[in-house]
XYZ file of C-alpha atoms in Angstrom:
512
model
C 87.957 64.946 63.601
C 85.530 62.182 64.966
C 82.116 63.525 64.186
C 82.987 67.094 62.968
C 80.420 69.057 62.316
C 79.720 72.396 59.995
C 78.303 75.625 61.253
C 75.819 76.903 58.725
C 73.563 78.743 60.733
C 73.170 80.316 64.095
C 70.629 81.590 66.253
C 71.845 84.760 68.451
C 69.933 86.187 71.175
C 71.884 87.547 73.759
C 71.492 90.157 76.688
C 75.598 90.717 77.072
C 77.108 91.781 74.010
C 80.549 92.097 75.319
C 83.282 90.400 73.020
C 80.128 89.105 70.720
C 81.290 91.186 67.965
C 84.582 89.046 66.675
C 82.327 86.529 66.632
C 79.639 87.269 64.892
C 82.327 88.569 62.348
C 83.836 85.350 62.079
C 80.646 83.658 61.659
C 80.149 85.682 58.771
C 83.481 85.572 57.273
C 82.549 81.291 57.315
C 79.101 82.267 55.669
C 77.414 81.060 58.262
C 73.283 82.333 58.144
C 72.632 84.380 61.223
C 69.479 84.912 62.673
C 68.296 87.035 65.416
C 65.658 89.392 67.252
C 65.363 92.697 69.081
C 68.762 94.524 70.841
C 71.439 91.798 69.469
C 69.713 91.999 65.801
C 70.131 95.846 65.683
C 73.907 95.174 67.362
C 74.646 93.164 64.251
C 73.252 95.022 61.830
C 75.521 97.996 63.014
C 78.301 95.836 62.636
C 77.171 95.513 58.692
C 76.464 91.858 58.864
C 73.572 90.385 57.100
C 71.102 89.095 59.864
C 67.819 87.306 59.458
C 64.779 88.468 61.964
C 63.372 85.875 63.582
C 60.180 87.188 62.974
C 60.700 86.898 59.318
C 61.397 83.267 59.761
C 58.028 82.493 62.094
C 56.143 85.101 60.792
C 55.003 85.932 64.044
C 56.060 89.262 66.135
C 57.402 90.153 69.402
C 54.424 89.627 71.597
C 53.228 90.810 75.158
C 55.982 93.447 75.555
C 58.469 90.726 74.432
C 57.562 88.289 76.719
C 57.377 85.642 73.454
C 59.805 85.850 70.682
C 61.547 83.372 69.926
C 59.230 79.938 71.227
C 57.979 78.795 67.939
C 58.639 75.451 66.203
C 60.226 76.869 63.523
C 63.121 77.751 65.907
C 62.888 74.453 67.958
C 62.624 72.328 65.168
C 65.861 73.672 63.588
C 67.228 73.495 67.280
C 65.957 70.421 68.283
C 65.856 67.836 65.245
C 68.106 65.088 64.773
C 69.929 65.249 61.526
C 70.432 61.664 61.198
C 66.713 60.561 61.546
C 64.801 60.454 58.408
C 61.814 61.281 60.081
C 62.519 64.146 61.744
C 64.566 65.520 58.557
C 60.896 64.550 56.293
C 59.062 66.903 58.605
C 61.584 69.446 58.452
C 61.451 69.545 54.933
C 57.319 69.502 55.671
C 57.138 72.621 57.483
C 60.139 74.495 55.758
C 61.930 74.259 59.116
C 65.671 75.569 58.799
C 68.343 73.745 60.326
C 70.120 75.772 63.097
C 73.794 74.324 64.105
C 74.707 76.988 66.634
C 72.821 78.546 69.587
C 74.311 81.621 71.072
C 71.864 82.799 73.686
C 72.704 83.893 77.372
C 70.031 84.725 80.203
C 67.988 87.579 82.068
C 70.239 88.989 85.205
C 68.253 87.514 87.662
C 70.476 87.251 90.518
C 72.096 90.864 89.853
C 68.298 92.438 90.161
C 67.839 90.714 92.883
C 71.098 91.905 94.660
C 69.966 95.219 93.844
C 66.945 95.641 95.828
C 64.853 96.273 92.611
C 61.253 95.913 92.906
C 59.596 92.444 92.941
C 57.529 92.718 89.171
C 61.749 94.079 88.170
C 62.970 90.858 89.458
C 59.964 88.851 88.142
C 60.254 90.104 84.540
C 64.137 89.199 84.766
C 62.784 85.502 84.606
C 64.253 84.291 81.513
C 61.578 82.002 79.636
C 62.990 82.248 75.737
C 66.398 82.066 76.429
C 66.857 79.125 79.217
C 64.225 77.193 76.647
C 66.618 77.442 74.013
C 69.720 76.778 75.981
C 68.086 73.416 77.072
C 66.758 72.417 73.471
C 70.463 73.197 72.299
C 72.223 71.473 74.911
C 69.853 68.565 74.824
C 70.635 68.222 71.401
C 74.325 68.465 71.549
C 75.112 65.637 68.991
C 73.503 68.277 66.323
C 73.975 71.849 67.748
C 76.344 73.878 69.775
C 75.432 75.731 72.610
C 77.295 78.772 73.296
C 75.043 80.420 76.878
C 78.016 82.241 78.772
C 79.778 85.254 77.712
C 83.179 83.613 79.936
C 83.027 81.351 77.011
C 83.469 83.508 73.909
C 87.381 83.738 73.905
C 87.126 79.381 74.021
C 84.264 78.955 70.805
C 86.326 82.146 69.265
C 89.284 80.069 69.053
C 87.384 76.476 68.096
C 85.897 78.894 65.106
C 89.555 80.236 64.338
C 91.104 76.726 64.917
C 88.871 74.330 63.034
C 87.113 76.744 60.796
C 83.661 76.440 61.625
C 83.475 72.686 62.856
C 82.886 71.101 66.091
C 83.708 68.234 67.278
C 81.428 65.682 69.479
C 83.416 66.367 72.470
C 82.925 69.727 72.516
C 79.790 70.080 71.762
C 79.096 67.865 74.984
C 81.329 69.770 76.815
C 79.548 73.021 76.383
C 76.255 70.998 76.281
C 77.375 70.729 80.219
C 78.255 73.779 80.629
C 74.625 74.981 79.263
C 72.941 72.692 81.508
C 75.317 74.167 85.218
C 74.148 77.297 83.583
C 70.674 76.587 83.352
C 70.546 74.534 87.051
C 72.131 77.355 88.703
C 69.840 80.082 87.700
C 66.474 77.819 88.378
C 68.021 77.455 91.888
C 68.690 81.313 91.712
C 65.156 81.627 90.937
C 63.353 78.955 93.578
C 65.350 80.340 96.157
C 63.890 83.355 95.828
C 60.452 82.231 95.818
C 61.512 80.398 98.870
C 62.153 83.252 100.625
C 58.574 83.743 102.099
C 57.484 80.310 101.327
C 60.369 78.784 103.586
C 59.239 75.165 101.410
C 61.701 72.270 102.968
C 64.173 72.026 99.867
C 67.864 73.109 100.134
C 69.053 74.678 96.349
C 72.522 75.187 96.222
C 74.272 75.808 93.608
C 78.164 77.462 93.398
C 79.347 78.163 89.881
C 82.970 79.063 91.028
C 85.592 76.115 91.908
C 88.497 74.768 92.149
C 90.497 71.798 92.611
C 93.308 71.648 95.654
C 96.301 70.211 95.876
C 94.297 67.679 98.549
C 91.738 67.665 100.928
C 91.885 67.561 105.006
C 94.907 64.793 104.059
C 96.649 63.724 101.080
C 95.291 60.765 99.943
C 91.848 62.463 100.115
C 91.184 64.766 97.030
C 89.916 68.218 98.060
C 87.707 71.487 96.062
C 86.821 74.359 97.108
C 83.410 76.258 95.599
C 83.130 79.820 96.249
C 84.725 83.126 94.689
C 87.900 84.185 97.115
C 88.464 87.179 94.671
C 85.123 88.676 96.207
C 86.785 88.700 99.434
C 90.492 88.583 99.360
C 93.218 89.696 97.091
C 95.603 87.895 97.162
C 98.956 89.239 97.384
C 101.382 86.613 97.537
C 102.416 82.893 98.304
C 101.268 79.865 97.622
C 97.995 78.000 96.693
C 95.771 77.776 100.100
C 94.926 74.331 101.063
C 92.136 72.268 102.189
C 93.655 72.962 106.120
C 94.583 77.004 105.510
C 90.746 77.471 103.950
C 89.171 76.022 107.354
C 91.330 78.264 109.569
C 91.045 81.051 107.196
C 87.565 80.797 107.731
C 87.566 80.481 111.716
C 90.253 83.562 111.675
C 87.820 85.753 109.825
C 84.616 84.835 111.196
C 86.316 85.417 114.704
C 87.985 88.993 113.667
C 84.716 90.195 111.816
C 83.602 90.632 116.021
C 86.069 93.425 116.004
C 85.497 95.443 113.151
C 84.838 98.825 113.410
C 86.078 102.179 115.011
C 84.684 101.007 118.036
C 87.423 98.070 118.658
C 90.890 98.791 119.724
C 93.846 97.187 117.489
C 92.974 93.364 117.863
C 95.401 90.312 116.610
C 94.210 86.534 116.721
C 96.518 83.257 115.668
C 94.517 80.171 115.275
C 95.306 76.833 114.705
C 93.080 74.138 113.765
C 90.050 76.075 113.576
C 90.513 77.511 117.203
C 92.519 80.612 118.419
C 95.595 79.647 120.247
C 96.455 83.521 120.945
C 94.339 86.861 120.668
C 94.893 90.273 122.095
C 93.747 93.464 122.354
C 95.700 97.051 122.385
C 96.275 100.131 121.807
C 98.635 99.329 119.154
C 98.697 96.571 116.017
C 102.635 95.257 117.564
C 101.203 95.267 120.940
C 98.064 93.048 119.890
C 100.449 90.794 117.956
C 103.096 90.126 120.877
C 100.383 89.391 123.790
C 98.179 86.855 121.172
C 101.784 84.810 120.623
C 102.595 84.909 123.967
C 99.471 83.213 124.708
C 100.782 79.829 122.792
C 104.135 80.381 120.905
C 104.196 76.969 120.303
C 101.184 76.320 118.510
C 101.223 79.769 116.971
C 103.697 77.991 114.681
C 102.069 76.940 111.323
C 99.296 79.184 111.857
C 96.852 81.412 110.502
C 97.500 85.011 111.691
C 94.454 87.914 111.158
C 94.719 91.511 112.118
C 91.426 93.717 112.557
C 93.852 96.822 111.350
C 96.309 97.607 108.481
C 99.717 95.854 109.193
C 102.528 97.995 109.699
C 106.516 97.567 109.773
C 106.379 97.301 113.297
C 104.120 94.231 113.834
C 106.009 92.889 110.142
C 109.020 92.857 111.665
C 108.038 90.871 114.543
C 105.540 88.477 112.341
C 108.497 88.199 110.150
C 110.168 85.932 112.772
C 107.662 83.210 113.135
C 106.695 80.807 110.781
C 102.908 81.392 109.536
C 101.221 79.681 106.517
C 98.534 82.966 106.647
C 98.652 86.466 107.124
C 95.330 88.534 106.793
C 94.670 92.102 107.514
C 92.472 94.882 105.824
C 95.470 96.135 104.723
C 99.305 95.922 104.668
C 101.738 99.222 104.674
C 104.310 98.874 101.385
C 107.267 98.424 104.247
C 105.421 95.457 105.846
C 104.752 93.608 102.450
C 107.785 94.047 101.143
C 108.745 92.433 104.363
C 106.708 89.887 104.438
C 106.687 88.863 100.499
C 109.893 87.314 101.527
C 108.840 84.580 102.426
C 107.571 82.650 98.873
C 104.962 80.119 100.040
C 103.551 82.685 102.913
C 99.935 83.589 101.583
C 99.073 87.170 102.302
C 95.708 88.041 102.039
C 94.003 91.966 102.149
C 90.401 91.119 103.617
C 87.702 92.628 101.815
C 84.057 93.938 103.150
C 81.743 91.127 102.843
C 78.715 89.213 104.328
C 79.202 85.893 105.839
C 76.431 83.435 104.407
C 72.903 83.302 106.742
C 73.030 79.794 106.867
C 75.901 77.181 108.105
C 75.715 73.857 106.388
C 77.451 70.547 106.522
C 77.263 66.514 105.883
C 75.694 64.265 107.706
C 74.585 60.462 107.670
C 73.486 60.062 103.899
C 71.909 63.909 103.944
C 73.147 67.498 105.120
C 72.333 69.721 108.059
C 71.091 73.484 107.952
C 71.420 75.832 110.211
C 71.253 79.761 110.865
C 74.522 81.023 111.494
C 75.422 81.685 114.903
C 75.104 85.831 114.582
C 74.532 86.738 118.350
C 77.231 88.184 120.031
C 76.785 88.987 124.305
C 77.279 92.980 124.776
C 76.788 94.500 128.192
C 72.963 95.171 127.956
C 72.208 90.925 127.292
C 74.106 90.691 131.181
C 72.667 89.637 133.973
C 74.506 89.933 137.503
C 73.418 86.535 139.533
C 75.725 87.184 142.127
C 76.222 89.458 145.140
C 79.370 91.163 143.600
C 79.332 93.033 140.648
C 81.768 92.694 138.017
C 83.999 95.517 137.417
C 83.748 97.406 134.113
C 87.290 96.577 133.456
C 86.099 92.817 133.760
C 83.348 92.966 132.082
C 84.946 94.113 129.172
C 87.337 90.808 129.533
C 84.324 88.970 129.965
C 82.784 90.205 126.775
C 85.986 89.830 125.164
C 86.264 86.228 126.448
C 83.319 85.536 125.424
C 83.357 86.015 121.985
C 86.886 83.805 121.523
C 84.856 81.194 123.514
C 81.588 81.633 120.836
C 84.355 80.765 117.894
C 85.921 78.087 119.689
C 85.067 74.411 119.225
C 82.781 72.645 122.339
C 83.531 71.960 124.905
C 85.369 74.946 126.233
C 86.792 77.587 128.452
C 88.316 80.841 128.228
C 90.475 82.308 130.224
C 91.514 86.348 130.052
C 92.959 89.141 131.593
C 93.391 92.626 130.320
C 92.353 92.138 127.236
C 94.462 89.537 126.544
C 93.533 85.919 125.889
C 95.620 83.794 128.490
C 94.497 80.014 127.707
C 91.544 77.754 126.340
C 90.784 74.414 126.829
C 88.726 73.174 123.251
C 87.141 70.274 121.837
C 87.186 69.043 125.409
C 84.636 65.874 126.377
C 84.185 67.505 130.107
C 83.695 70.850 130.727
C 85.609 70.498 133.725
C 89.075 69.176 131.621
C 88.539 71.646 129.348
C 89.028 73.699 132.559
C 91.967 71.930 133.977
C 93.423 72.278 130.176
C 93.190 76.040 129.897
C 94.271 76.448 133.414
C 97.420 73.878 132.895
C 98.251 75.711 129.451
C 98.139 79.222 131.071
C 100.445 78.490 133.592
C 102.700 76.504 131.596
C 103.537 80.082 129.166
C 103.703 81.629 133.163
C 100.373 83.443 133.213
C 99.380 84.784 136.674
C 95.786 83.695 136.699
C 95.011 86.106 139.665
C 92.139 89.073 138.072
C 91.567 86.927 135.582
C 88.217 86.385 134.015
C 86.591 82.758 132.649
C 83.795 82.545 129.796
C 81.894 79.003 129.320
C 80.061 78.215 126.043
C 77.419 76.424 128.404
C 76.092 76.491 131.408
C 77.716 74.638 134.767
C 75.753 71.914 135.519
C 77.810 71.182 138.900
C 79.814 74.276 140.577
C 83.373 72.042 140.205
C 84.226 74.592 137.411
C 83.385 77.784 139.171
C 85.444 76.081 142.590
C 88.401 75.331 140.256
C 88.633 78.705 139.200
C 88.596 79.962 142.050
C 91.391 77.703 142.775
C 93.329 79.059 140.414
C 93.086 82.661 141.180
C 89.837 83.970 138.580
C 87.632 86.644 139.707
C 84.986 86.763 137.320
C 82.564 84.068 135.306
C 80.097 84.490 132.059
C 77.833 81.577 131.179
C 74.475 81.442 129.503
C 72.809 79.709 132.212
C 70.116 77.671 132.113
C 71.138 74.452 134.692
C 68.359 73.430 136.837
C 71.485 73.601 139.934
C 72.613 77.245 138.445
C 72.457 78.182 142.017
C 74.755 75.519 143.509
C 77.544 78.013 141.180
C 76.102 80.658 142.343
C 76.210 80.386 145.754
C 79.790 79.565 145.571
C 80.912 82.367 143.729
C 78.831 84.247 146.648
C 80.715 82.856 149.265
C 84.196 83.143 147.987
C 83.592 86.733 146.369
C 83.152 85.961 142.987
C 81.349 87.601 140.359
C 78.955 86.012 137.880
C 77.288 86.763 134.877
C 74.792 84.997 133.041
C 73.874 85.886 129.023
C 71.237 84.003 128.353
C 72.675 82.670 125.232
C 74.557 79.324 124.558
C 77.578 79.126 121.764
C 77.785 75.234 121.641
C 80.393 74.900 118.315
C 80.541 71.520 116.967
């Protein structure tokens, strides 16, 4: 083995202890010299292994309520000297430094006291100085020492030990060397964005320990990753691996449904397609939702990502069951409907757990990346204004509202159009606000929607009133728009003269 190296003696300092014990045994069955301090001394001294305290080797306590244990040269300089350098073995042999070939240290919970509201001197003393210290010194010194700093990694070293008896090769010390250092990066970017919090300094830290590769990104001769942890919230309960594509639209479906959560929202179903929803309804049942959204475009429903605000039952199965989807997510799916539905191999099902969407949105651009807060406002009935001489029914304003949420998730430039609860046509992604007008219009009547009581939502305002006279055209009763145009009365002195109503919010939902 090129490079091989002997364990003879460890350093073990850990704050997880879980699976620690087989190898700690091993160690010792290899008669390997194990040293150690405080909790994971006294856990392997239970286990009836000889163990060295540190304290005996620097003959120097625990200090300032254990604050300083372990940062002593006498545990660096068997960490951090170079075993092939004469004059860093001389001084070793100066000082009666002892070699140390193996590091097994892991850190304070920092980001778990955080997350659980503790107090700030909690969170402070969960600042790991000892044990990110040694994890660098070890991992900096790979060609010498292993580094062992995540308790996902035991089963892996457990088997190197098992495998190869107590050596280690170059490559994998390196390889956990790495490991050590995403380890270490991710919890000082843990920690500064903490301190950020109320010091709001111009640095972006990110860090995402979870990945994985795809099968390709948006095409296939682009490769593709995805960094994040689905298992905190989906599980996944059948089909295939989701792609580069099916993670975008998964992402539009839920951010879009997560508007309709709650006792307070009727049975709701969306289908999107490239990022945008092609179909979405409202009823008072699940099958009814699901039959008005694909009505809305059956044709692009096809290949799409379906989301349901409600558990999933045989009824709307049955009729999903018939179209082909790449996505199906609900809160929940009755035992009839999955078994249904599971039989279909490559169709992903997905059970939506509670979660919170990230604060911030963030994406490339020229040779840096853009930040922004996400876009959290959503226009309820109290952020209305009435410009207009008519008044909007209540019945229309709750297809305004409704309207005016798809329009919020819905790429710029667009339109919605709705009636009764029920989304009709949108025209997205549009140049002109007035063709993407003339495309939701065009696409309504093409799947024979009567556009007469129907209501229109705008993601801007109308500089011009063309779109409020084309509307009218068609047959629409009712407008919402933020607003804003320095000719906002031009619009609304047409909707006054052909009895329209108009509502402004206040708010643009501009979605690049």
């Amino acid at each position: 083995m090129e490079q091989a190296l002997p364990i003879r003696s460890a350093l073990i300092s850990v704050f997880h202890k879980d699976g620690l014990a087989p190898i700690v045994q091993k160690l010792n069955d290899l008669g390997v010299t194990i040293y150690s301090t405080g909790g994971t001394e006294k856990f392997i001294q239970d286990l009836n292994i000889p163990v060295i305290a540190v304290e005996n080797l620097t003959q120097y306590p625990s200090i300032l309520g254990g604050r300083v244990k372990t940062l002593h040269p006498k545990i660096f300089g068997g960490i951090l000297n170079r075993q092939s350098n004469p004059s860093d073995q001389s001084q070793m042999s100066e000082f009666d430094i002892p070699q140390i070939d193996l590091v097994i240290v892991d850190l304070y919970p920092f980001e778990q006291t955080v997350a659980s509201g503790a107090e700030p001197q909690a969170i402070i003393e969960k600042i790991d100085i000892g044990g990110i210290s040694l994890i660098r010194a070890a991992a900096k010194n790979f060609s010498d020492t292993f580094c062992l700093s995540s308790v996902d990694d035991y089963p892996a070293f457990l088997e190197i030990l098992n495998a190869q008896q107590g050596e280690t090769s170059l490559a994998q010390r390196k390889l956990f060397a790495a490991k050590a250092f995403a380890i270490s990066s991710h919890y000082d970017t843990a920690i500064f964005n903490y301190f950020n919090e109320d010091t709001q300094l111009e640095h972006l830290k990110l860090s995402v320990p979870q990945g994985q590769t795809l099968r390709y990104g948006e095409n296939p001769h682009q490769k593709g990753e995805f960094f994040g942890d689905m298992d905190q919230m989906f599980d996944k309960l059948h089909g295939k691996e989701l792609s580069y594509n099916n993670l975008l639209d998964v992402d539009a479906a839920v951010q879009l449904m997560n508007e309709f959560q709650g006792p307070q929202h009727p049975a709701s179903f969306a289908i999107l397609k490239h990022n945008n929803a092609c179909g979405m309804a409202q009823d008072t049942s699940l099958s009814g939702a699901y039959s008005k959204a694909l009505a809305a475009d059956p044709v692009s429903a096809f290949g799409g990502v379906l989301i349901a605000n409600q558990t999933i039952d045989l009824e709307t199965a049955e009729k999903i069951h018939e179209l082909f989807c790449e996505v199906v997510i609900a809160p929940g799916f009755s035992e009839e409907a999955l078994d249904l539905l599971t039989q279909k191999k490559n169709r992903i099902i997905l059970v939506q757990k509670l979660f919170e969407s990230p604060v911030h949105t963030i994406r490339t651009c020229l040779n840096g990346v853009l930040r922004q807060e996400r876009d959290a406002k959503t226009d309820h009935q109290s952020d209305l204004t009435v410009v207009t001489d008519i008044a909007p029914t209540q019945a229309q304003i709750d297809d305004l509202l409704f309207a005016s949420v798809i329009c919020k998730h819905t790429k710029s430039n667009t339109i919605v159009l709705v009636k009764d609860g029920q989304l009709y046509a949108s025209g997205t992604g549009q140049t002109s606000r007035v063709d993407a007008l003339r495309q939701a219009i065009d696409k309504a009547k093409s799947f024979n929607f009567d556009l007469d009581g129907a209501v229109m939502a705008s993601d801007a305002f109308f500089p011009f009133p063309d779109c409020v006279e084309i509307a009218d055209q068609a047959g629409i009763k009712a407008v919402i728009q933020p607003g804003g145009s320095i000719k906002d009365q031009l619009s609304i002195d047409y909707c006054n003269a052909h009895k329209l109503s108009m509502v402004f919010t206040g708010t643009r939902h501009f979605k690049h």
